[in-house]
Amino acid sequence: MPSRAPSEIRAVLESCQRALDTRDPQDLLDVLAPAVVLVGDGGGIKRAGLRPVAGAGKVVRFYLGGSGEVEGTITGHPTLVNGGPALLVRLDDEIDGIMAIRVEDARIIRLHYVRNPAPSSPTIPFQ
């Protein structure tokens, strides 16, 4: 049954944020469901994965491999996008993208990372 409690979703977002900020593989594995799927979208402008990445271990390796190539600091900031939980991802102080997150049973089951979000995309700080 999907998680609906805002406090549970907030806790998952904060755990994901910490794991991404510190690049700690175990922290990231702890917040991801074993069958998590990551879908990337660069909008034809920014580099993104061409195929979905399935499985917690593969998602962690994909993220750590890609973030190791980045010069700068990647941070995530909890927000809401289209009414759902997400992280606003910044590279240094510039917006790099939006990572929409689907949570079930206190674990992330789906990540959709849009690296070229439209400037008018509505984001709201998660409360």
Coordinates of C-alpha atoms in Angstrom, one line a residue:
M1 CA 0.0 0.0 0.0
P2 CA 1.5 3.4 -1.0
S3 CA 2.7 5.7 1.8
R4 CA 0.3 8.7 2.3
A5 CA 1.5 10.2 5.5
P6 CA 3.3 13.5 4.8
S7 CA 5.7 12.9 7.8
E8 CA 6.7 9.6 6.3
I9 CA 7.3 11.0 2.9
R10 CA 9.2 14.0 4.4
A11 CA 11.5 11.5 6.3
V12 CA 12.2 9.6 3.1
L13 CA 12.9 12.8 1.2
E14 CA 15.3 14.0 3.9
S15 CA 17.0 10.6 4.0
C16 CA 17.4 10.6 0.2
Q17 CA 18.7 14.2 0.4
R18 CA 21.4 13.3 2.9
A19 CA 22.4 10.2 0.9
L20 CA 22.7 12.2 -2.3
D21 CA 24.5 15.1 -0.6
T22 CA 27.1 12.8 1.1
R23 CA 27.3 10.3 -1.8
D24 CA 27.1 7.5 0.8
P25 CA 26.2 4.3 -1.0
Q26 CA 24.8 2.5 2.1
D27 CA 22.6 5.5 3.0
L28 CA 21.2 5.5 -0.5
L29 CA 20.6 1.8 -0.5
D30 CA 18.7 2.2 2.8
V31 CA 16.2 4.6 1.3
L32 CA 15.7 2.7 -2.0
A33 CA 13.3 -0.2 -2.5
P34 CA 15.1 -3.2 -4.0
A35 CA 13.2 -2.9 -7.3
V36 CA 13.5 0.9 -7.6
V37 CA 13.5 2.3 -11.1
L38 CA 15.4 5.5 -12.1
V39 CA 14.3 7.2 -15.4
G40 CA 16.3 10.2 -16.6
D41 CA 15.3 12.9 -19.1
G42 CA 17.6 15.6 -20.4
G43 CA 15.1 17.0 -22.8
G44 CA 17.6 16.7 -25.6
I45 CA 19.6 19.5 -24.0
K46 CA 21.4 18.0 -21.0
R47 CA 23.0 14.6 -20.6
A48 CA 20.8 11.9 -19.0
G49 CA 20.6 8.1 -18.9
L50 CA 19.2 6.7 -22.2
R51 CA 17.5 3.7 -20.5
P52 CA 15.7 3.2 -17.2
V53 CA 18.0 1.9 -14.5
A54 CA 16.3 -0.9 -12.4
G55 CA 17.4 -2.2 -9.0
A56 CA 18.8 -0.5 -5.9
G57 CA 22.4 -1.5 -6.5
K58 CA 22.4 -0.4 -10.1
V59 CA 20.7 2.9 -9.3
V60 CA 23.4 3.6 -6.6
R61 CA 26.2 2.7 -9.0
F62 CA 24.7 4.8 -11.7
Y63 CA 24.4 7.8 -9.4
L64 CA 27.8 7.5 -7.8
G65 CA 29.5 6.9 -11.2
G66 CA 27.8 9.9 -12.8
S67 CA 28.3 12.2 -9.8
G68 CA 32.0 11.3 -9.7
E69 CA 32.3 12.9 -13.1
V70 CA 30.7 16.2 -12.0
E71 CA 32.8 19.1 -11.1
G72 CA 31.1 21.0 -8.3
T73 CA 28.7 20.2 -5.5
I74 CA 25.4 18.4 -6.0
T75 CA 22.7 19.1 -3.5
G76 CA 19.1 18.2 -3.2
H77 CA 16.3 20.3 -1.7
P78 CA 12.9 18.7 -0.7
T79 CA 10.0 20.2 -2.7
L80 CA 6.7 19.4 -4.3
V81 CA 6.2 19.2 -8.0
N82 CA 2.8 18.7 -9.5
G83 CA 1.6 17.8 -6.0
G84 CA 4.1 15.0 -5.4
P85 CA 7.4 14.7 -3.5
A86 CA 10.6 15.7 -5.3
L87 CA 14.1 17.0 -4.8
L88 CA 15.2 20.2 -6.5
V89 CA 18.7 19.3 -7.5
R90 CA 21.4 21.9 -7.7
L91 CA 24.9 21.8 -9.1
D92 CA 26.7 24.4 -7.0
D93 CA 24.0 27.1 -6.9
E94 CA 22.4 26.5 -10.3
I95 CA 19.3 24.3 -10.8
D96 CA 20.3 21.1 -12.6
G97 CA 16.9 19.4 -12.5
I98 CA 14.0 18.0 -10.6
M99 CA 13.9 14.5 -9.2
A100 CA 10.3 13.4 -8.8
I101 CA 10.0 10.6 -6.2
R102 CA 7.4 7.9 -5.6
V103 CA 7.3 6.4 -2.1
E104 CA 5.7 3.2 -1.0
D105 CA 6.2 1.6 2.4
A106 CA 8.8 4.2 3.5
R107 CA 11.1 3.4 0.5
I108 CA 11.6 5.0 -2.8
I109 CA 10.2 2.9 -5.6
R110 CA 10.6 5.3 -8.5
L111 CA 12.8 8.3 -9.4
H112 CA 12.2 10.4 -12.5
Y113 CA 15.1 12.9 -13.0
V114 CA 14.3 15.7 -15.4
R115 CA 17.5 17.6 -16.0
N116 CA 16.0 20.3 -18.1
P117 CA 12.9 21.5 -16.2
A118 CA 10.9 24.2 -17.8
P119 CA 11.5 27.5 -16.0
S120 CA 7.8 27.8 -15.3
S121 CA 7.5 24.4 -13.6
P122 CA 5.7 24.9 -10.3
T123 CA 7.8 23.9 -7.3
I124 CA 6.8 24.4 -3.7
P125 CA 9.0 23.8 -0.6
F126 CA 8.0 20.5 1.1
Q127 CA 6.4 21.2 4.5

